[in-house]
Amino acid sequence: MASMSEPAAVGRASRPGVEIHYEVYGDGAPIVLVAGLGDDRLSWQPQVEGLADDHQVIVFDNRGIGKSTIVPGPYESREMAEDCHAVVEALGLSGVTAVGSSMGGTICQYWALEHPDDIGRLVLTNTWGRREPFLEALFSHWIHLGEQGDDQGIAESLLLFCFSPEYLEANPGAVQEFYDAERPNLEGFVAASHACRSHDVLDRLSEIEHPTLVIAGENDILTRPQLSVEIVERIPDAELVTLSTGHVVFWERVAEFNALIQRFLQ
């Protein structure tokens, strides 16, 4: 992924044993974008470009990737939610719109539960709320590839599970772009894969009181749409939108995804 424009501010949020690198773009009501497995802050470039004219957009590298500390694993989604809290605390913010994709969505679930005042509105896209046999097997496979040092195998597997065939056919250059971008630190990738594999908070989602937008991809074979339905059925003030995409909705349908965020904030 290419570099983004110059940020308005750059900082590091500190917690015991870890520092989280964050960047701030634009001005206005704050939106915090929480990335998925193997993605750093640069994965949100289309959203930074599309939203920062009207909002303050905060992106950061999860622990174990990019410019944040690579700490020994395994990680848990609950502790990664504490990293989110540290970022908004460092910026003196509350009531942000939290947007989490895939693993980022699992992190945001815990963030909303453990620090409800941090968040005003919640967007969960292509994510899950419970341990599920297919996901457990897939994350176990990725853990194995990472432990074997097979970053090419990880990139190839991620590509197959993240994008719809229609998108790849229409955007042949996206394959090489994805391969170039998806070379995460393997220690951090394995540690975060453990967080994905163990995430299980479905029984607590009824405690989330924030207005919540849940976005699913109709052709998502990684986090099938039914997993989004389960989340919507449990969060009291939740709305489900399903788009005809694969797993990475915010890349496949940039304009539509950004418009959904804008509409949700009105």
mmCIF file of C-alpha atoms in Angstrom:
data_model
loop_
_atom_site.group_PDB
_atom_site.id
_atom_site.type_symbol
_atom_site.label_atom_id
_atom_site.label_comp_id
_atom_site.label_asym_id
_atom_site.label_seq_id
_atom_site.Cartn_x
_atom_site.Cartn_y
_atom_site.Cartn_z
ATOM 1 C CA MET A 1 0.000 0.000 0.000
ATOM 2 C CA ALA A 2 1.347 3.437 -0.900
ATOM 3 C CA SER A 3 2.144 6.040 1.696
ATOM 4 C CA MET A 4 -0.613 8.319 2.926
ATOM 5 C CA SER A 5 -0.538 12.105 2.994
ATOM 6 C CA GLU A 6 1.326 13.907 5.753
ATOM 7 C CA PRO A 7 -0.407 13.393 9.116
ATOM 8 C CA ALA A 8 -1.450 16.316 11.284
ATOM 9 C CA ALA A 9 0.067 14.567 14.297
ATOM 10 C CA VAL A 10 2.116 11.476 15.077
ATOM 11 C CA GLY A 11 2.578 9.905 18.491
ATOM 12 C CA ARG A 12 3.104 6.810 20.584
ATOM 13 C CA ALA A 13 0.702 5.592 23.244
ATOM 14 C CA SER A 14 2.480 3.746 26.038
ATOM 15 C CA ARG A 15 1.355 0.751 28.038
ATOM 16 C CA PRO A 16 3.486 -1.596 30.133
ATOM 17 C CA GLY A 17 5.823 -3.341 27.711
ATOM 18 C CA VAL A 18 4.339 -1.918 24.526
ATOM 19 C CA GLU A 19 4.165 1.337 22.573
ATOM 20 C CA ILE A 20 1.488 1.882 19.940
ATOM 21 C CA HIS A 21 2.336 4.122 16.986
ATOM 22 C CA TYR A 22 -0.585 6.311 15.879
ATOM 23 C CA GLU A 23 -1.214 9.003 13.282
ATOM 24 C CA VAL A 24 -3.909 11.674 13.103
ATOM 25 C CA TYR A 25 -5.369 13.096 9.892
ATOM 26 C CA GLY A 26 -7.897 15.886 9.392
ATOM 27 C CA ASP A 27 -10.071 17.676 11.898
ATOM 28 C CA GLY A 28 -13.581 17.202 13.231
ATOM 29 C CA ALA A 29 -15.456 14.450 15.033
ATOM 30 C CA PRO A 30 -12.933 11.663 15.712
ATOM 31 C CA ILE A 31 -12.966 8.292 13.957
ATOM 32 C CA VAL A 32 -10.563 5.562 15.090
ATOM 33 C CA LEU A 33 -9.842 2.838 12.527
ATOM 34 C CA VAL A 34 -8.724 -0.522 13.937
ATOM 35 C CA ALA A 35 -6.987 -2.817 11.460
ATOM 36 C CA GLY A 36 -7.300 -6.543 10.933
ATOM 37 C CA LEU A 37 -4.778 -9.358 11.083
ATOM 38 C CA GLY A 38 -1.632 -8.638 9.092
ATOM 39 C CA ASP A 39 -2.699 -5.079 8.269
ATOM 40 C CA ASP A 40 -0.977 -1.954 9.506
ATOM 41 C CA ARG A 41 -2.268 1.621 9.577
ATOM 42 C CA LEU A 42 -1.576 2.030 5.832
ATOM 43 C CA SER A 43 -4.348 -0.430 4.984
ATOM 44 C CA TRP A 44 -6.804 2.355 5.831
ATOM 45 C CA GLN A 45 -5.470 4.761 3.196
ATOM 46 C CA PRO A 46 -8.758 4.803 1.203
ATOM 47 C CA GLN A 47 -10.673 5.738 4.353
ATOM 48 C CA VAL A 48 -8.177 8.389 5.434
ATOM 49 C CA GLU A 49 -8.434 9.969 1.991
ATOM 50 C CA GLY A 50 -12.225 9.694 1.953
ATOM 51 C CA LEU A 51 -13.054 10.782 5.503
ATOM 52 C CA ALA A 52 -10.353 13.184 6.706
ATOM 53 C CA ASP A 53 -11.854 16.216 4.951
ATOM 54 C CA ASP A 54 -14.758 16.156 7.411
ATOM 55 C CA HIS A 55 -13.428 14.187 10.380
ATOM 56 C CA GLN A 56 -10.395 13.655 12.533
ATOM 57 C CA VAL A 57 -9.231 10.198 11.462
ATOM 58 C CA ILE A 58 -6.894 8.254 13.747
ATOM 59 C CA VAL A 59 -5.042 5.185 12.503
ATOM 60 C CA PHE A 60 -2.490 3.107 14.368
ATOM 61 C CA ASP A 61 -0.429 -0.042 14.155
ATOM 62 C CA ASN A 62 -1.658 -2.849 16.371
ATOM 63 C CA ARG A 63 0.925 -4.394 18.664
ATOM 64 C CA GLY A 64 3.193 -6.713 16.709
ATOM 65 C CA ILE A 65 3.119 -4.865 13.384
ATOM 66 C CA GLY A 66 4.423 -1.749 11.684
ATOM 67 C CA LYS A 67 5.952 0.876 13.949
ATOM 68 C CA SER A 68 4.388 -0.450 17.156
ATOM 69 C CA THR A 69 6.262 -2.696 19.562
ATOM 70 C CA ILE A 70 6.575 -6.342 18.609
ATOM 71 C CA VAL A 71 5.985 -8.013 21.951
ATOM 72 C CA PRO A 72 6.002 -11.772 22.591
ATOM 73 C CA GLY A 73 2.675 -13.540 22.132
ATOM 74 C CA PRO A 74 0.208 -15.003 22.192
ATOM 75 C CA TYR A 75 -2.007 -11.908 22.149
ATOM 76 C CA GLU A 76 -5.651 -11.623 23.195
ATOM 77 C CA SER A 77 -8.309 -9.355 21.724
ATOM 78 C CA ARG A 78 -9.030 -8.045 25.214
ATOM 79 C CA GLU A 79 -5.467 -6.767 25.715
ATOM 80 C CA MET A 80 -5.403 -5.311 22.203
ATOM 81 C CA ALA A 81 -8.541 -3.379 23.164
ATOM 82 C CA GLU A 82 -6.496 -1.852 25.977
ATOM 83 C CA ASP A 83 -4.082 -0.602 23.311
ATOM 84 C CA CYS A 84 -7.006 1.214 21.654
ATOM 85 C CA HIS A 85 -7.907 2.773 24.980
ATOM 86 C CA ALA A 86 -4.312 3.928 25.396
ATOM 87 C CA VAL A 87 -4.408 5.667 22.004
ATOM 88 C CA VAL A 88 -7.559 7.696 22.680
ATOM 89 C CA GLU A 89 -6.363 8.424 26.214
ATOM 90 C CA ALA A 90 -3.081 9.773 24.824
ATOM 91 C CA LEU A 91 -5.091 12.037 22.512
ATOM 92 C CA GLY A 92 -7.497 13.120 25.255
ATOM 93 C CA LEU A 93 -10.514 11.830 23.343
ATOM 94 C CA SER A 94 -13.789 10.171 24.270
ATOM 95 C CA GLY A 95 -16.969 9.331 22.396
ATOM 96 C CA VAL A 96 -15.100 8.396 19.219
ATOM 97 C CA THR A 97 -16.530 6.421 16.343
ATOM 98 C CA ALA A 98 -14.650 3.116 16.448
ATOM 99 C CA VAL A 99 -14.382 1.227 13.161
ATOM 100 C CA GLY A 100 -12.944 -2.279 13.287
ATOM 101 C CA SER A 101 -12.403 -4.655 10.382
ATOM 102 C CA SER A 102 -12.072 -8.418 10.904
ATOM 103 C CA MET A 103 -9.668 -8.839 13.852
ATOM 104 C CA GLY A 104 -10.097 -5.105 14.393
ATOM 105 C CA GLY A 105 -13.793 -5.783 14.888
ATOM 106 C CA THR A 106 -13.077 -8.353 17.581
ATOM 107 C CA ILE A 107 -10.828 -5.824 19.312
ATOM 108 C CA CYS A 108 -13.546 -3.162 19.119
ATOM 109 C CA GLN A 109 -16.063 -5.504 20.747
ATOM 110 C CA TYR A 110 -13.896 -5.751 23.844
ATOM 111 C CA TRP A 111 -13.043 -2.051 23.648
ATOM 112 C CA ALA A 112 -16.746 -1.135 23.743
ATOM 113 C CA LEU A 113 -17.337 -3.514 26.649
ATOM 114 C CA GLU A 114 -14.359 -2.539 28.793
ATOM 115 C CA HIS A 115 -14.194 1.215 28.045
ATOM 116 C CA PRO A 116 -17.689 2.260 26.940
ATOM 117 C CA ASP A 117 -17.020 5.976 27.470
ATOM 118 C CA ASP A 118 -14.247 5.891 24.869
ATOM 119 C CA ILE A 119 -16.780 5.139 22.145
ATOM 120 C CA GLY A 120 -19.838 6.979 20.883
ATOM 121 C CA ARG A 121 -20.622 4.845 17.844
ATOM 122 C CA LEU A 122 -19.357 1.476 16.706
ATOM 123 C CA VAL A 123 -18.786 0.022 13.232
ATOM 124 C CA LEU A 124 -17.965 -3.686 12.956
ATOM 125 C CA THR A 125 -17.132 -4.935 9.495
ATOM 126 C CA ASN A 126 -16.554 -8.539 8.396
ATOM 127 C CA THR A 127 -15.942 -9.827 11.890
ATOM 128 C CA TRP A 128 -17.070 -12.476 14.363
ATOM 129 C CA GLY A 129 -18.050 -12.795 18.000
ATOM 130 C CA ARG A 130 -17.316 -16.386 18.960
ATOM 131 C CA ARG A 131 -14.982 -19.302 18.485
ATOM 132 C CA GLU A 132 -16.044 -21.187 15.371
ATOM 133 C CA PRO A 133 -14.589 -24.426 13.931
ATOM 134 C CA PHE A 134 -13.704 -23.082 10.485
ATOM 135 C CA LEU A 135 -12.016 -19.972 11.863
ATOM 136 C CA GLU A 136 -10.150 -21.966 14.492
ATOM 137 C CA ALA A 137 -8.798 -24.290 11.792
ATOM 138 C CA LEU A 138 -7.839 -21.413 9.501
ATOM 139 C CA PHE A 139 -6.041 -19.420 12.182
ATOM 140 C CA SER A 140 -4.269 -22.596 13.322
ATOM 141 C CA HIS A 141 -3.077 -23.051 9.725
ATOM 142 C CA TRP A 142 -1.795 -19.470 9.588
ATOM 143 C CA ILE A 143 -0.047 -19.929 12.938
ATOM 144 C CA HIS A 144 1.673 -23.005 11.504
ATOM 145 C CA LEU A 145 2.760 -21.118 8.367
ATOM 146 C CA GLY A 146 4.097 -18.273 10.483
ATOM 147 C CA GLU A 147 6.011 -20.587 12.763
ATOM 148 C CA GLN A 148 7.560 -22.174 9.652
ATOM 149 C CA GLY A 149 8.629 -18.742 8.377
ATOM 150 C CA ASP A 150 6.451 -19.061 5.259
ATOM 151 C CA ASP A 151 5.488 -15.440 4.634
ATOM 152 C CA GLN A 152 4.756 -16.168 0.948
ATOM 153 C CA GLY A 153 2.334 -18.926 1.947
ATOM 154 C CA ILE A 154 0.614 -16.549 4.354
ATOM 155 C CA ALA A 155 0.270 -13.864 1.675
ATOM 156 C CA GLU A 156 -1.149 -16.348 -0.844
ATOM 157 C CA SER A 157 -3.638 -17.744 1.670
ATOM 158 C CA LEU A 158 -4.735 -14.294 2.814
ATOM 159 C CA LEU A 159 -5.315 -13.256 -0.788
ATOM 160 C CA LEU A 160 -7.576 -16.234 -1.456
ATOM 161 C CA PHE A 161 -9.659 -15.697 1.657
ATOM 162 C CA CYS A 162 -9.808 -11.899 1.656
ATOM 163 C CA PHE A 163 -10.953 -10.916 -1.843
ATOM 164 C CA SER A 164 -13.814 -11.984 -4.063
ATOM 165 C CA PRO A 165 -12.965 -13.504 -7.467
ATOM 166 C CA GLU A 166 -14.890 -10.665 -9.125
ATOM 167 C CA TYR A 167 -12.680 -8.041 -7.482
ATOM 168 C CA LEU A 168 -9.455 -9.804 -8.424
ATOM 169 C CA GLU A 169 -10.596 -10.229 -12.030
ATOM 170 C CA ALA A 170 -11.522 -6.550 -12.286
ATOM 171 C CA ASN A 171 -8.345 -5.390 -10.515
ATOM 172 C CA PRO A 172 -5.447 -7.587 -11.668
ATOM 173 C CA GLY A 173 -2.907 -5.153 -10.241
ATOM 174 C CA ALA A 174 -4.388 -5.674 -6.784
ATOM 175 C CA VAL A 175 -2.770 -9.101 -6.530
ATOM 176 C CA GLN A 176 0.780 -7.759 -6.723
ATOM 177 C CA GLU A 177 -0.122 -4.779 -4.547
ATOM 178 C CA PHE A 178 -1.446 -7.146 -1.904
ATOM 179 C CA TYR A 179 1.638 -9.374 -2.064
ATOM 180 C CA ASP A 180 3.851 -6.311 -1.711
ATOM 181 C CA ALA A 181 1.869 -5.013 1.273
ATOM 182 C CA GLU A 182 1.206 -8.241 3.176
ATOM 183 C CA ARG A 183 4.606 -9.035 4.631
ATOM 184 C CA PRO A 184 3.909 -8.630 8.344
ATOM 185 C CA ASN A 185 6.436 -9.460 11.027
ATOM 186 C CA LEU A 186 5.915 -13.190 11.472
ATOM 187 C CA GLU A 187 6.289 -13.156 15.264
ATOM 188 C CA GLY A 188 3.597 -10.491 15.532
ATOM 189 C CA PHE A 189 1.400 -12.218 12.951
ATOM 190 C CA VAL A 190 1.477 -15.512 14.839
ATOM 191 C CA ALA A 191 0.830 -13.771 18.159
ATOM 192 C CA ALA A 192 -2.169 -11.888 16.719
ATOM 193 C CA SER A 193 -3.490 -15.048 15.043
ATOM 194 C CA HIS A 194 -3.771 -16.549 18.515
ATOM 195 C CA ALA A 195 -5.963 -13.577 19.505
ATOM 196 C CA CYS A 196 -8.183 -14.261 16.496
ATOM 197 C CA ARG A 197 -8.430 -17.962 17.238
ATOM 198 C CA SER A 198 -9.386 -17.497 20.897
ATOM 199 C CA HIS A 199 -11.825 -14.571 20.540
ATOM 200 C CA ASP A 200 -15.151 -15.486 22.126
ATOM 201 C CA VAL A 201 -17.326 -12.723 23.534
ATOM 202 C CA LEU A 202 -20.701 -13.387 21.896
ATOM 203 C CA ASP A 203 -22.471 -13.913 25.224
ATOM 204 C CA ARG A 204 -21.494 -10.403 26.360
ATOM 205 C CA LEU A 205 -22.448 -8.453 23.245
ATOM 206 C CA SER A 206 -25.883 -7.636 24.683
ATOM 207 C CA GLU A 207 -24.022 -5.337 27.103
ATOM 208 C CA ILE A 208 -22.954 -3.036 24.255
ATOM 209 C CA GLU A 209 -25.248 -0.006 24.290
ATOM 210 C CA HIS A 210 -23.624 2.018 21.511
ATOM 211 C CA PRO A 211 -25.371 2.568 18.181
ATOM 212 C CA THR A 212 -23.679 -0.048 16.028
ATOM 213 C CA LEU A 213 -23.363 -0.554 12.289
ATOM 214 C CA VAL A 214 -22.421 -4.084 11.242
ATOM 215 C CA ILE A 215 -21.201 -4.576 7.672
ATOM 216 C CA ALA A 216 -20.964 -8.011 6.061
ATOM 217 C CA GLY A 217 -19.689 -9.210 2.701
ATOM 218 C CA GLU A 218 -22.143 -11.444 0.875
ATOM 219 C CA ASN A 219 -19.250 -13.371 -0.688
ATOM 220 C CA ASP A 220 -17.003 -13.348 2.372
ATOM 221 C CA ILE A 221 -15.698 -16.894 2.824
ATOM 222 C CA LEU A 222 -13.478 -15.988 5.781
ATOM 223 C CA THR A 223 -16.103 -14.478 8.071
ATOM 224 C CA ARG A 224 -19.342 -15.704 6.554
ATOM 225 C CA PRO A 225 -22.335 -13.315 6.797
ATOM 226 C CA GLN A 226 -24.073 -15.466 9.422
ATOM 227 C CA LEU A 227 -21.397 -14.430 11.918
ATOM 228 C CA SER A 228 -22.433 -10.799 11.416
ATOM 229 C CA VAL A 229 -26.087 -11.765 11.868
ATOM 230 C CA GLU A 230 -25.202 -13.309 15.230
ATOM 231 C CA ILE A 231 -23.633 -10.033 16.339
ATOM 232 C CA VAL A 232 -26.609 -7.941 15.221
ATOM 233 C CA GLU A 233 -29.003 -10.262 17.035
ATOM 234 C CA ARG A 234 -27.230 -9.561 20.317
ATOM 235 C CA ILE A 235 -26.297 -5.864 20.256
ATOM 236 C CA PRO A 236 -29.532 -4.003 21.103
ATOM 237 C CA ASP A 237 -29.003 -0.969 18.832
ATOM 238 C CA ALA A 238 -27.394 -2.630 15.820
ATOM 239 C CA GLU A 239 -28.038 -2.347 12.085
ATOM 240 C CA LEU A 240 -26.814 -4.826 9.459
ATOM 241 C CA VAL A 241 -25.749 -3.869 5.941
ATOM 242 C CA THR A 242 -24.640 -6.598 3.527
ATOM 243 C CA LEU A 243 -22.631 -5.752 0.410
ATOM 244 C CA SER A 244 -21.816 -8.040 -2.521
ATOM 245 C CA THR A 245 -18.106 -8.258 -1.729
ATOM 246 C CA GLY A 246 -15.534 -10.552 -0.192
ATOM 247 C CA HIS A 247 -13.845 -10.079 3.165
ATOM 248 C CA VAL A 248 -12.087 -6.742 2.649
ATOM 249 C CA VAL A 249 -15.121 -4.546 2.034
ATOM 250 C CA PHE A 250 -13.243 -1.311 2.676
ATOM 251 C CA TRP A 251 -10.899 -2.047 -0.262
ATOM 252 C CA GLU A 252 -13.387 -3.644 -2.651
ATOM 253 C CA ARG A 253 -16.082 -0.978 -2.251
ATOM 254 C CA VAL A 254 -14.215 2.111 -1.074
ATOM 255 C CA ALA A 255 -16.802 4.749 -2.021
ATOM 256 C CA GLU A 256 -19.739 2.698 -0.761
ATOM 257 C CA PHE A 257 -17.990 1.819 2.498
ATOM 258 C CA ASN A 258 -16.985 5.420 3.184
ATOM 259 C CA ALA A 259 -20.514 6.596 2.377
ATOM 260 C CA LEU A 260 -21.936 4.100 4.880
ATOM 261 C CA ILE A 261 -19.665 5.530 7.570
ATOM 262 C CA GLN A 262 -20.660 9.099 6.693
ATOM 263 C CA ARG A 263 -24.362 8.228 6.723
ATOM 264 C CA PHE A 264 -24.046 6.418 10.050
ATOM 265 C CA LEU A 265 -22.480 9.510 11.611
ATOM 266 C CA GLN A 266 -25.208 11.902 10.486
#
